[in-house]
Coordinates of C-alpha atoms (C1' of nucleotides) in Angstrom, one line a residue:
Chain U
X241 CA 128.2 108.9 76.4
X242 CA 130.0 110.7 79.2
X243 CA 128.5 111.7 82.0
X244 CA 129.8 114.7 84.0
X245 CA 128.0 113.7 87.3
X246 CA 129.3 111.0 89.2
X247 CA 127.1 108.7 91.0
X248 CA 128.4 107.4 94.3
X249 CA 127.2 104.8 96.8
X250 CA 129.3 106.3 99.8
X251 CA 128.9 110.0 99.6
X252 CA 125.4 110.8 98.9
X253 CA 122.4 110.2 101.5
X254 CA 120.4 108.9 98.5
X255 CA 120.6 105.1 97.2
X256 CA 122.8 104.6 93.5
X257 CA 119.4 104.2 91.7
X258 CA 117.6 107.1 93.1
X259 CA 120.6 109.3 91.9
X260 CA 120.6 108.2 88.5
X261 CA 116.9 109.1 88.4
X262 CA 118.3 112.1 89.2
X263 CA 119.8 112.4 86.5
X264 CA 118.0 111.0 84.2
X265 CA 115.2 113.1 84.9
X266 CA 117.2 116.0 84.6
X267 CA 117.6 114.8 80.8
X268 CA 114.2 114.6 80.1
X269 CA 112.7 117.3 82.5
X270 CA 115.4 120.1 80.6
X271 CA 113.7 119.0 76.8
X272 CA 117.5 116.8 76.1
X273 CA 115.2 114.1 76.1
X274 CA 111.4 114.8 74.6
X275 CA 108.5 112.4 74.6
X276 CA 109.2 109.5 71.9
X277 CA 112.9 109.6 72.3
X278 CA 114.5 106.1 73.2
X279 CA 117.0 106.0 76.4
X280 CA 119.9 104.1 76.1
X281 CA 119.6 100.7 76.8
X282 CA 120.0 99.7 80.8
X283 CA 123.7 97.8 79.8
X284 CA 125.0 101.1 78.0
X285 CA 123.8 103.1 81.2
X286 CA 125.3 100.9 83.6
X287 CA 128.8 100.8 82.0
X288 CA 128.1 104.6 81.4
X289 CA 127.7 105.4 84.9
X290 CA 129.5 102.6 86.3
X291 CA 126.7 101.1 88.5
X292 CA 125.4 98.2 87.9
X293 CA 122.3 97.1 85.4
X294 CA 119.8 96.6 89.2
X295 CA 120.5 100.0 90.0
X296 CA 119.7 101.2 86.2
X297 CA 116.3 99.1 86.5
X298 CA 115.7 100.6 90.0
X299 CA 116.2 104.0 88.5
X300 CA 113.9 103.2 84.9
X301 CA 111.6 101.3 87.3
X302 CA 111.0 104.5 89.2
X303 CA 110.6 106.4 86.2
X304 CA 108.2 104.2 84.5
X305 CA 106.0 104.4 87.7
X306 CA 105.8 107.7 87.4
X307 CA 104.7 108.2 84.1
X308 CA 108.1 109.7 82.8
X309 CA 109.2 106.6 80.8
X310 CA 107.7 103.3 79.1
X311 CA 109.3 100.2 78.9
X312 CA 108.7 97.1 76.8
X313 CA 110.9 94.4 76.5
X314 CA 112.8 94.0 73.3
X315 CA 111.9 97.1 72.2
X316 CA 113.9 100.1 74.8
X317 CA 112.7 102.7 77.3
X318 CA 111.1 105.9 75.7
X319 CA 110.1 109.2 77.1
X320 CA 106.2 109.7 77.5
X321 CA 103.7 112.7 76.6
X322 CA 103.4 115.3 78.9
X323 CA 100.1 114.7 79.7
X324 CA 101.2 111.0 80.8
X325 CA 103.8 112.2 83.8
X326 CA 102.5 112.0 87.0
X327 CA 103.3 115.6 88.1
X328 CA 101.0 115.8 90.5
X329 CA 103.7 113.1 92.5
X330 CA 105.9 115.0 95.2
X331 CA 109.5 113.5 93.5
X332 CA 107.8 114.6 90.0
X333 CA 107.2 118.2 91.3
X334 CA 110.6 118.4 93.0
X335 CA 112.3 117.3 89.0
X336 CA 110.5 119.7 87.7
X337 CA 111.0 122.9 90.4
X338 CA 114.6 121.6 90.5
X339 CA 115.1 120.9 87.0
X340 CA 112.6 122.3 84.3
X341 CA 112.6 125.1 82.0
X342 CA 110.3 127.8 83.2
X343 CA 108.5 128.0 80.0
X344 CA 106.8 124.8 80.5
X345 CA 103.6 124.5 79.5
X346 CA 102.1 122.6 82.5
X347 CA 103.1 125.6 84.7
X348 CA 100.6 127.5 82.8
X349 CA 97.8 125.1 83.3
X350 CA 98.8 124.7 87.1
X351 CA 98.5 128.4 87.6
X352 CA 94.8 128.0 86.4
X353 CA 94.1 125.4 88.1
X354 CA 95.7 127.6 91.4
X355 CA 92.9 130.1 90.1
X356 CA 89.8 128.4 89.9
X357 CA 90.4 126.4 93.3
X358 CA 92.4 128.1 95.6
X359 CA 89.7 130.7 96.8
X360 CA 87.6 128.0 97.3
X361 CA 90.7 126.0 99.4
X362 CA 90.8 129.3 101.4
X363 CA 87.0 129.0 101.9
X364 CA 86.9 125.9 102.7
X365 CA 89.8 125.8 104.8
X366 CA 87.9 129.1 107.2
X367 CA 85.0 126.3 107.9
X368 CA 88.0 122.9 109.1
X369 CA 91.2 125.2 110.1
X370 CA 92.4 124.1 113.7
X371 CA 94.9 126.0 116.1
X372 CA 97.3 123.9 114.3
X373 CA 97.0 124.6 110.8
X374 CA 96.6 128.4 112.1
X375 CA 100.3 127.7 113.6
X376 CA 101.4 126.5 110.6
X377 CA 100.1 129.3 108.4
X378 CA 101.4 131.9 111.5
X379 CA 105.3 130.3 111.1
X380 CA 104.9 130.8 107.6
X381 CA 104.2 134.4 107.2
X382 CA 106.7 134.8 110.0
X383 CA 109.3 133.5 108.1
X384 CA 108.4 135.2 105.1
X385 CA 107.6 138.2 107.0
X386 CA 111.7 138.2 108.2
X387 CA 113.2 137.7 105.1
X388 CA 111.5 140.0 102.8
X389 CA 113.9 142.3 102.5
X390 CA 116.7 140.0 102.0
X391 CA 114.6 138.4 99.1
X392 CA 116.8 139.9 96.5
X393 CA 120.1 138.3 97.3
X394 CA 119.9 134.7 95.9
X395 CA 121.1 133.2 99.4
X396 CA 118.2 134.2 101.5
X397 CA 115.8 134.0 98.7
X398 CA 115.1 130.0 99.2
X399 CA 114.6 131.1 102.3
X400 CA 111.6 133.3 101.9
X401 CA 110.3 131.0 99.0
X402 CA 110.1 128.2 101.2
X403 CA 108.4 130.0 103.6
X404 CA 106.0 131.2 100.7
X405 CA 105.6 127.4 99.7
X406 CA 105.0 126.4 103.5
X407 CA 102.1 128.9 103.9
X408 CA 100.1 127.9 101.0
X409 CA 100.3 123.8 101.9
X410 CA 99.2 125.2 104.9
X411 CA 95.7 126.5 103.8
X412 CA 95.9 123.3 101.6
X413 CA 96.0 121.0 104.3
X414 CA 93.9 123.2 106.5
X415 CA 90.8 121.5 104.6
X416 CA 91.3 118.3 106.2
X417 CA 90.5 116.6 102.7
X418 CA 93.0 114.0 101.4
X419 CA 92.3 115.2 97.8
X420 CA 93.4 118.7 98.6
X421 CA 96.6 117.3 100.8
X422 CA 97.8 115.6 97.6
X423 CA 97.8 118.2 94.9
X424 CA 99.6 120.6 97.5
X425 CA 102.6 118.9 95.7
X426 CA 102.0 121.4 92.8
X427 CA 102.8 124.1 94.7
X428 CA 106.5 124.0 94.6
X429 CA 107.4 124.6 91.1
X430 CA 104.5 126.8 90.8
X431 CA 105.3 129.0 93.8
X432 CA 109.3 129.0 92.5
X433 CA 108.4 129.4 89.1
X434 CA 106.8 132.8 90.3
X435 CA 110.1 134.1 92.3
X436 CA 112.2 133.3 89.2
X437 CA 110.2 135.0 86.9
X438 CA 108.8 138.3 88.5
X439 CA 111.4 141.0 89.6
X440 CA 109.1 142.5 92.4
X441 CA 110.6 145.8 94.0
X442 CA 111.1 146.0 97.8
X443 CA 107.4 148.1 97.8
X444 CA 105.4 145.2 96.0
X445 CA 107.0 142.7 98.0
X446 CA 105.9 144.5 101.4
X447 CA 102.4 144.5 99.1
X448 CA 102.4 141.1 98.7
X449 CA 102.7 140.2 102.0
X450 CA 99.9 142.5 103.3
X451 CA 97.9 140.4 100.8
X452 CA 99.1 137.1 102.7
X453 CA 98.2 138.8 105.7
X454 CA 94.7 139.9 104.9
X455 CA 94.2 136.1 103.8
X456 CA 95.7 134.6 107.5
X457 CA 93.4 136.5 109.3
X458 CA 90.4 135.7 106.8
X459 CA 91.2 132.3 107.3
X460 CA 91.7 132.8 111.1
X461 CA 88.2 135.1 112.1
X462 CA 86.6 132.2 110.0
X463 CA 85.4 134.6 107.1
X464 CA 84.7 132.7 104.3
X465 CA 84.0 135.6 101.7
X466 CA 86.8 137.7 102.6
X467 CA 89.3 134.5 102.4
X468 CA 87.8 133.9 98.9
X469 CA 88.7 137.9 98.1
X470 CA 91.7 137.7 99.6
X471 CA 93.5 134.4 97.9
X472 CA 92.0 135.7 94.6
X473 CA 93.9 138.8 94.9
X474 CA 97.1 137.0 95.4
X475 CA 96.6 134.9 92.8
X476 CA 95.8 138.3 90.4
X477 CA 98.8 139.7 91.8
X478 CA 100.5 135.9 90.8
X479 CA 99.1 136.4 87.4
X480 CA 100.6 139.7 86.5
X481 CA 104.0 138.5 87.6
X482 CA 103.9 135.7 85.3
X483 CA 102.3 137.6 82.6
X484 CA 99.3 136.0 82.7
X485 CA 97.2 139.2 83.6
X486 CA 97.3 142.9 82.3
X487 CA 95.9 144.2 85.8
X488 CA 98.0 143.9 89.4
X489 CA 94.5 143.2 90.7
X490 CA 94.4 145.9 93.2
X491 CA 91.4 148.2 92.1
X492 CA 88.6 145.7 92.9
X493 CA 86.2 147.2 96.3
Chain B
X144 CA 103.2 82.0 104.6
X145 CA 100.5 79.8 102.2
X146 CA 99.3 82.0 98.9
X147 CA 96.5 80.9 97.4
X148 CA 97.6 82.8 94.3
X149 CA 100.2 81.4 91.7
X150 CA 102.6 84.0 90.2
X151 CA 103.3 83.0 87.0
X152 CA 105.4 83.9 84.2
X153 CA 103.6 83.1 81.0
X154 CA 99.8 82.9 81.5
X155 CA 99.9 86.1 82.2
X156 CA 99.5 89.9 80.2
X157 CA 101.6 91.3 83.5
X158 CA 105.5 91.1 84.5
X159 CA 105.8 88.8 87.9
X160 CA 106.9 92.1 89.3
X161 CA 103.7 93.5 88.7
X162 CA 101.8 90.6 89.6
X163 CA 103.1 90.9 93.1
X164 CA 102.1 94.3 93.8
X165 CA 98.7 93.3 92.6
X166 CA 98.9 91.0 95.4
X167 CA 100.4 92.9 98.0
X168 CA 98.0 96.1 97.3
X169 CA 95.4 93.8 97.8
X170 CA 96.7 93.1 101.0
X171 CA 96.9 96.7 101.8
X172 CA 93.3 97.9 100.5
X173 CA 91.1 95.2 101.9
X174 CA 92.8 95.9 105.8
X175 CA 95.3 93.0 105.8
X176 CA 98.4 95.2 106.1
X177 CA 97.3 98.6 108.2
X178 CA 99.5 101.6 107.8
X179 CA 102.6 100.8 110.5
X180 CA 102.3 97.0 109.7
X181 CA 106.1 95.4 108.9
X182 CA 105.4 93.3 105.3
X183 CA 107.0 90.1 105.3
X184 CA 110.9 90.6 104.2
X185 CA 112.1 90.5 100.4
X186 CA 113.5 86.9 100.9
X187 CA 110.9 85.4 103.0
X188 CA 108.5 87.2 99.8
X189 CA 110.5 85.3 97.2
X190 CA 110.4 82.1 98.3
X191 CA 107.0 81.9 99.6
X192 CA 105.3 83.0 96.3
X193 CA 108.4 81.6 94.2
X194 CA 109.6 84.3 92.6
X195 CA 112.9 85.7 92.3
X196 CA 114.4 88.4 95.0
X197 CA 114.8 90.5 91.9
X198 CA 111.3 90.8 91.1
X199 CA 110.0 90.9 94.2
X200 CA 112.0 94.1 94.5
X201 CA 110.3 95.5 91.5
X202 CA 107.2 95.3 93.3
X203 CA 108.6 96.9 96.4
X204 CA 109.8 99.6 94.4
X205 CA 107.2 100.2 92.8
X206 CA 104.7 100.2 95.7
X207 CA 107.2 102.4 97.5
X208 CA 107.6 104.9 94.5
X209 CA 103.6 105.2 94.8
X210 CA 103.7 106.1 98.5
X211 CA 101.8 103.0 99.4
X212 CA 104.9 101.3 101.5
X213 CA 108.4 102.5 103.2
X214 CA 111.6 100.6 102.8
X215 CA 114.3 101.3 104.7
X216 CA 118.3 99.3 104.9
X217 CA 118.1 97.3 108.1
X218 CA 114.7 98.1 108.9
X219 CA 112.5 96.4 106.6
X220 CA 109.3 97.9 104.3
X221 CA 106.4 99.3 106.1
X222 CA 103.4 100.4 104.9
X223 CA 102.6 104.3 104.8
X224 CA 99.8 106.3 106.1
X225 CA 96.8 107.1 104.4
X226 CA 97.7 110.6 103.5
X227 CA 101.3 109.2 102.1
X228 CA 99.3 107.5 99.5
X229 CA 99.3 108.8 95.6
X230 CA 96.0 107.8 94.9
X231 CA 95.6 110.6 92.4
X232 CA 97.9 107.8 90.4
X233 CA 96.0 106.1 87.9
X234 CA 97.2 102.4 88.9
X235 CA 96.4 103.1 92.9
X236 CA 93.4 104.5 92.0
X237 CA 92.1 100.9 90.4
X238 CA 93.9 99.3 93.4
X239 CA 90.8 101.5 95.3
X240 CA 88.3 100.3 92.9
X241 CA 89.5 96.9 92.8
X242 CA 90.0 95.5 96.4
X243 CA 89.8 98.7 98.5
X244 CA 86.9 98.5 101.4
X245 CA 83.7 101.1 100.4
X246 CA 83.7 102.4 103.4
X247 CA 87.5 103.6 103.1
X248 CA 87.8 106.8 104.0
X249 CA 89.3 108.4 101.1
X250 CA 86.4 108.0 99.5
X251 CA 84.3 110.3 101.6
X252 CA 87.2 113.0 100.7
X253 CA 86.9 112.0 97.3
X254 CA 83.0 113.0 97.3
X255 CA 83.6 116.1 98.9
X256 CA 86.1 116.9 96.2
X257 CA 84.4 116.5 93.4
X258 CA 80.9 118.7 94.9
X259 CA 83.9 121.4 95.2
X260 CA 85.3 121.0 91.8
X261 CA 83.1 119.1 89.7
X262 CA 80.7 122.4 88.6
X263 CA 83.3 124.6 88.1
X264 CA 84.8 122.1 86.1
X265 CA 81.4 121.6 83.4
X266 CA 81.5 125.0 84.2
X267 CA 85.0 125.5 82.0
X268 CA 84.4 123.0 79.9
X269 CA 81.7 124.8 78.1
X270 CA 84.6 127.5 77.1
X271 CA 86.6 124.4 76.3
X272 CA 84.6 121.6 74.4
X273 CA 86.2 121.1 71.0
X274 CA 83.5 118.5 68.7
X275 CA 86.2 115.4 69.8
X276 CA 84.9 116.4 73.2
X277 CA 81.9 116.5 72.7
X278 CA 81.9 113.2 70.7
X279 CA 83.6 111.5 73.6
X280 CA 80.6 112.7 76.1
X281 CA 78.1 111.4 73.4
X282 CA 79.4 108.0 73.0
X283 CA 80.0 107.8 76.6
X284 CA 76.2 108.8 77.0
X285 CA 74.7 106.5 74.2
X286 CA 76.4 103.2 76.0
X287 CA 75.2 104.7 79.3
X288 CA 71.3 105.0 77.5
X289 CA 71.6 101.6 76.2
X290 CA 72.4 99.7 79.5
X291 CA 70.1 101.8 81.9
X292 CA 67.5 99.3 81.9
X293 CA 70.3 96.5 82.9
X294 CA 72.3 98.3 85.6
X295 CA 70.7 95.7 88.0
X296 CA 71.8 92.5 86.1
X297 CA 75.9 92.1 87.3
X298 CA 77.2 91.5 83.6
X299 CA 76.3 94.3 82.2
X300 CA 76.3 96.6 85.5
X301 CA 80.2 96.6 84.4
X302 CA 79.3 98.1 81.1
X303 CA 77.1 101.0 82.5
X304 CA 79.6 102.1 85.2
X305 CA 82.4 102.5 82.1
X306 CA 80.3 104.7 80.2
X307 CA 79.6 106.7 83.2
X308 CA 82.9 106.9 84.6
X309 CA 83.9 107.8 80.3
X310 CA 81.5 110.6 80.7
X311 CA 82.6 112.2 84.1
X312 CA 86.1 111.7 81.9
X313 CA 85.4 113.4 79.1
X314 CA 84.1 116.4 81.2
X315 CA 87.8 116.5 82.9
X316 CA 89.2 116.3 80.0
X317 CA 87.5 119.1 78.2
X318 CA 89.0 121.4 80.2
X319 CA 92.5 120.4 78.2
X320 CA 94.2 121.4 81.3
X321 CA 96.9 118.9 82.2
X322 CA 95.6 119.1 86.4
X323 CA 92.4 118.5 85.4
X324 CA 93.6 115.7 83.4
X325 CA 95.2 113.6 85.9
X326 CA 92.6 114.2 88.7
X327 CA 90.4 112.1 86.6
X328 CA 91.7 109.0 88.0
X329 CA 89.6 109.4 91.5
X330 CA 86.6 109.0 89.6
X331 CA 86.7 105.5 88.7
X332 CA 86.5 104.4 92.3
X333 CA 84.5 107.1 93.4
X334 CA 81.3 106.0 90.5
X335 CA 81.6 102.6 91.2
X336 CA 81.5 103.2 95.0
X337 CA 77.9 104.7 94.2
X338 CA 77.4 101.7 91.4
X339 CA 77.8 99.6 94.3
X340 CA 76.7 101.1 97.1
X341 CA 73.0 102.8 95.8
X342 CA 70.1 100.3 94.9
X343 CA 68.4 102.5 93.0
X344 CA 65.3 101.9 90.7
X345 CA 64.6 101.9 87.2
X346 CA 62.4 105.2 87.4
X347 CA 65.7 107.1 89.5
X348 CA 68.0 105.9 86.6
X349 CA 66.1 107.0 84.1
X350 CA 66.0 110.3 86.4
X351 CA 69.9 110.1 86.6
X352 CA 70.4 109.6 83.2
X353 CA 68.4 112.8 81.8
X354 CA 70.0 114.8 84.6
X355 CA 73.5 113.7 82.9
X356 CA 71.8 115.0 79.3
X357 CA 71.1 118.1 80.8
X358 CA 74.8 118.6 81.8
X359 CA 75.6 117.3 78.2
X360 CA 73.7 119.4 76.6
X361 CA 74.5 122.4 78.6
X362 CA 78.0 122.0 77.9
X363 CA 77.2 121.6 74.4
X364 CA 75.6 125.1 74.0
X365 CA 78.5 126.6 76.1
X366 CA 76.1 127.7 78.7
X367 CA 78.3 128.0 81.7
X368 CA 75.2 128.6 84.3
X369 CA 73.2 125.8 83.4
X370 CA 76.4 123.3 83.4
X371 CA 77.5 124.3 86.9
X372 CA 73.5 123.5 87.6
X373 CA 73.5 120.5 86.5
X374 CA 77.0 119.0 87.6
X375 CA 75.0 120.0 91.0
X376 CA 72.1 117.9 90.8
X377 CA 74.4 115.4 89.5
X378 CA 76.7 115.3 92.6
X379 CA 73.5 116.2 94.9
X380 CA 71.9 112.9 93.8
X381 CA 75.0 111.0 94.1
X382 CA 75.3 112.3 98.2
X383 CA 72.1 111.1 98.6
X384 CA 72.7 107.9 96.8
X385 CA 75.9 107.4 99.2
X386 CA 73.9 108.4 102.3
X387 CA 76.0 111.8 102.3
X388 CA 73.1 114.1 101.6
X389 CA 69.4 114.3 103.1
X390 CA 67.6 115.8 99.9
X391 CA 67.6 113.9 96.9
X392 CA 68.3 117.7 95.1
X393 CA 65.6 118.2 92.4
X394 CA 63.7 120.8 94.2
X395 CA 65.7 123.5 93.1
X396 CA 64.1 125.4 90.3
Chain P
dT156 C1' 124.6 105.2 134.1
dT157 C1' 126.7 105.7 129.9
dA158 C1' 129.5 105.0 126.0
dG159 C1' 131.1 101.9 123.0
dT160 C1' 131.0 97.0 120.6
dT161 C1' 129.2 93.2 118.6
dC162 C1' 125.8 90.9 116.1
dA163 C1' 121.7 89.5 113.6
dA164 C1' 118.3 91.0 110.3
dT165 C1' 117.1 93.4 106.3
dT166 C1' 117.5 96.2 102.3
dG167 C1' 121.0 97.9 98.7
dT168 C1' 124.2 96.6 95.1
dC169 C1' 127.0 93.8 92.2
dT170 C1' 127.8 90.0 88.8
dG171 C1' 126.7 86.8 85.3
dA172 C1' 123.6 84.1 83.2
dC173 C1' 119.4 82.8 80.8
dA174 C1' 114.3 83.7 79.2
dT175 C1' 111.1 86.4 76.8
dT176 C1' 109.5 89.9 73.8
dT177 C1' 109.8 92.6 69.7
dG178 C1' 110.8 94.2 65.2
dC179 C1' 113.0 93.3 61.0
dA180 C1' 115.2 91.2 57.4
dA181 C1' 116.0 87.2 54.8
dC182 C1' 113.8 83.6 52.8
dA183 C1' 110.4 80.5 50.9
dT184 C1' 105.9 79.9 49.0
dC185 C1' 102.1 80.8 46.1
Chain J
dG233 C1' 104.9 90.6 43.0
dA234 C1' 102.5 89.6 47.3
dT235 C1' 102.4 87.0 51.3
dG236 C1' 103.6 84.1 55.0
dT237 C1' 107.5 82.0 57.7
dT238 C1' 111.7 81.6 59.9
dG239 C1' 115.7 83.2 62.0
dC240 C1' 118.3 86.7 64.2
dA241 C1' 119.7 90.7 66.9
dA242 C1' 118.6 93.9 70.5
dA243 C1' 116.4 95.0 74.5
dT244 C1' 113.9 94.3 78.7
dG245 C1' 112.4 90.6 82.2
dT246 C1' 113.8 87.0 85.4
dC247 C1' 116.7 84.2 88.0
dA248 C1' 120.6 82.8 91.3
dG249 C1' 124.1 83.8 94.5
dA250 C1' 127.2 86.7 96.8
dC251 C1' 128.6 90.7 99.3
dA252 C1' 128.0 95.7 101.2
dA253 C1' 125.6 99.0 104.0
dT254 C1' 122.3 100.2 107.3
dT255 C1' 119.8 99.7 111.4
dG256 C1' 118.5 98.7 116.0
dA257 C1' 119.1 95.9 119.9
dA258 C1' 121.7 93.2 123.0
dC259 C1' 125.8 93.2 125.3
dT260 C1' 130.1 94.9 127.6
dA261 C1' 133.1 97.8 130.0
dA262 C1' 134.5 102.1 132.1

DNA sequence: TTAGTTCAATTGTCTGACATTTGCAACATC
DNA sequence: GATGTTGCAAATGTCAGACAATTGAACTAA
């Protein structure tokens, strides 16, 4: 095998067996490697990427503990099921926002899931939200709110997505529940996944943000229904930029 | 440092590397170690359980890849906040149910979770339930039927709270959404915190065990209303059991 | 005071060796 | 031929010892 990326101890912030994670799970998360495909063994790796076999089994270590990889000795290291990965793990998420192909199935299954809770996070979050989570949510939309325009050009578009990220954790961790804090991790290549996909005009942008608006100030006057209305309606909006829904989501009262 | 547990390599199922964390999450769960707290350094580890520095490492690294500790060059490995935690990880998750404190305040997060989620969930699982569903809910239901009358004996209390955590289960997994899927792994602590926290008698299992029929049944005939009913009572009973909730919650009609 | 230096402690990495597990193939036995 | 046994090769698991890199604190000098 010959690997195009090297893997350095001096010129990276991030340790030898955290980079060859890295890599790895850019193998698997981009469908060269699928679930019941063998790795090769932790020797062949090492010489391949000239580190040595502790930084391989740090790296296969991490991945096993994150659902991505099985080991058994004598046997190899094989690629799991889907359903097995541990997405709901902030360095899984990252993998599969940095590395996976938009098509993937659990980004259809997250976007339910976005749909069935988050107007009830919204909700919930109008009854626990403090000055601070407000601030939070306020820097947010800011940020978004400056770069809207821009969001076009590719440079300022991580901007504005991260922004976009930032205010949805927001409401997330405005419930004060541990369980909600958690999944927020979802978010990220659910929220990027959207930005890729859709090809929103300058007007439906300018829309979009009036929608994140009305739900800030639901969220902020306390109003329970109208933060329920108001993160359902982004979410419609979400829907028929993924191709999920036939209707924008705009006609309801 | 004096253990009172041997690590050993052959009598055994687990890798000493896993062993280890066992012991160290242990540490964490029951209060030992509080978030902040410096562990005891890799060497110092080795030789005071009599492992090697290599596997101790694995059990750093894997405790670190779940959030639970902080290592840093220099510095040492420190163990995380609450919130830093993966406990949506399936092997965390038993840590909780094995060693962790009831009073742990996850757990009261954890409630509140499910009474957010837990209807809508039976709710979609009625549009969901293929007959393997189904099946798994009966089984689950059957085992649960057969042990009611010795949830107060300790042997088989271990058999009824399996069944009962098999049956929440089988309701997450209906769904055959990948989220919903891994979220199942809070409810394993979270029923046997109410196993082992509620004394109730035979009359209120027998109560508890045809309000779980009722959400059976109602997922069975698809009826979305009645299921999102009874996952209610369900969760409403369990509040009361924990001491969350004044009414019992069978007055509704 | 402040900036730089040294130093001890700790994790990160490397190397080489051996132990254990696993599946399979060859072999022996009935 | 069917079946059980043995031996072997491949892979992960564990061990030991050494050195590298990082960090913070104590120390020194301008």
């Amino acid at each position: 095998m010959n690997n195009s990326v090297e893997i350095s101890k001096t010129n990276s912030s991030k340790a030898v067996g955290g980079q060859l994670a890295d890599e790895l799970a850019k193998l698997v998360f981009d469908g060269s490697l699928a679930p019941g495909d063998t790795l090769p063994p932790e020797t062949e790796l090492a010489t391949s990427y000239q580190i040595s076999r502790a930084s391989v089994r740090s790296a296969l270590q991490m991945m096993e503990t994150l659902g991505i990889v099985a080991r058994r000795a004598g046997r190899g290291t094989t690629v799991q099921e889907f359903r097995e990965w541990n997405f709901l793990d902030g360095q899984v998420s990252q993998w599969i926002a940095d590395y996976a192909a938009p098509n993937l199935g659990v980004l259809r299954d997250v976007f339910e899931f976005r749909c069935t809770t988050e107007p009830l996070i919204a909700s919930l979050a109008t009854k626990r939200a403090t000055a601070r989570d407000l601030l939070a949510m306020e820097d947010a939309f800011n940020i978004m709110e400056a770069n809207w325009e821009r969001r076009a050009s590719l440079g300022e578009r991580e901007c504005f997505s991260n922004a976009d990220i930032a205010f949805h954790e927001a409401i997330y961790r405005a419930t004060h529940n541990l369980v909600w804090a958690q999944i927020v991790h979802i978010l990220r290549p659910a929220i990027l996944l959207v930005i890729k996909t859709s090809n929103e005009t300058a007007e439906e942008l300018r829309e979009s943000l009036e929608r994140h608006r009305r739900l800030m100030e639901a969220i902020r006057m306390r109003d329970s229904e109208a933060a329920y209305v108001a993160a359902t309606r982004i979410l419609s909006q979400t829907g028929y930029d993924l191709g999920f829904e036939e209707t924008p989501g705009e006609k309801e009262t």
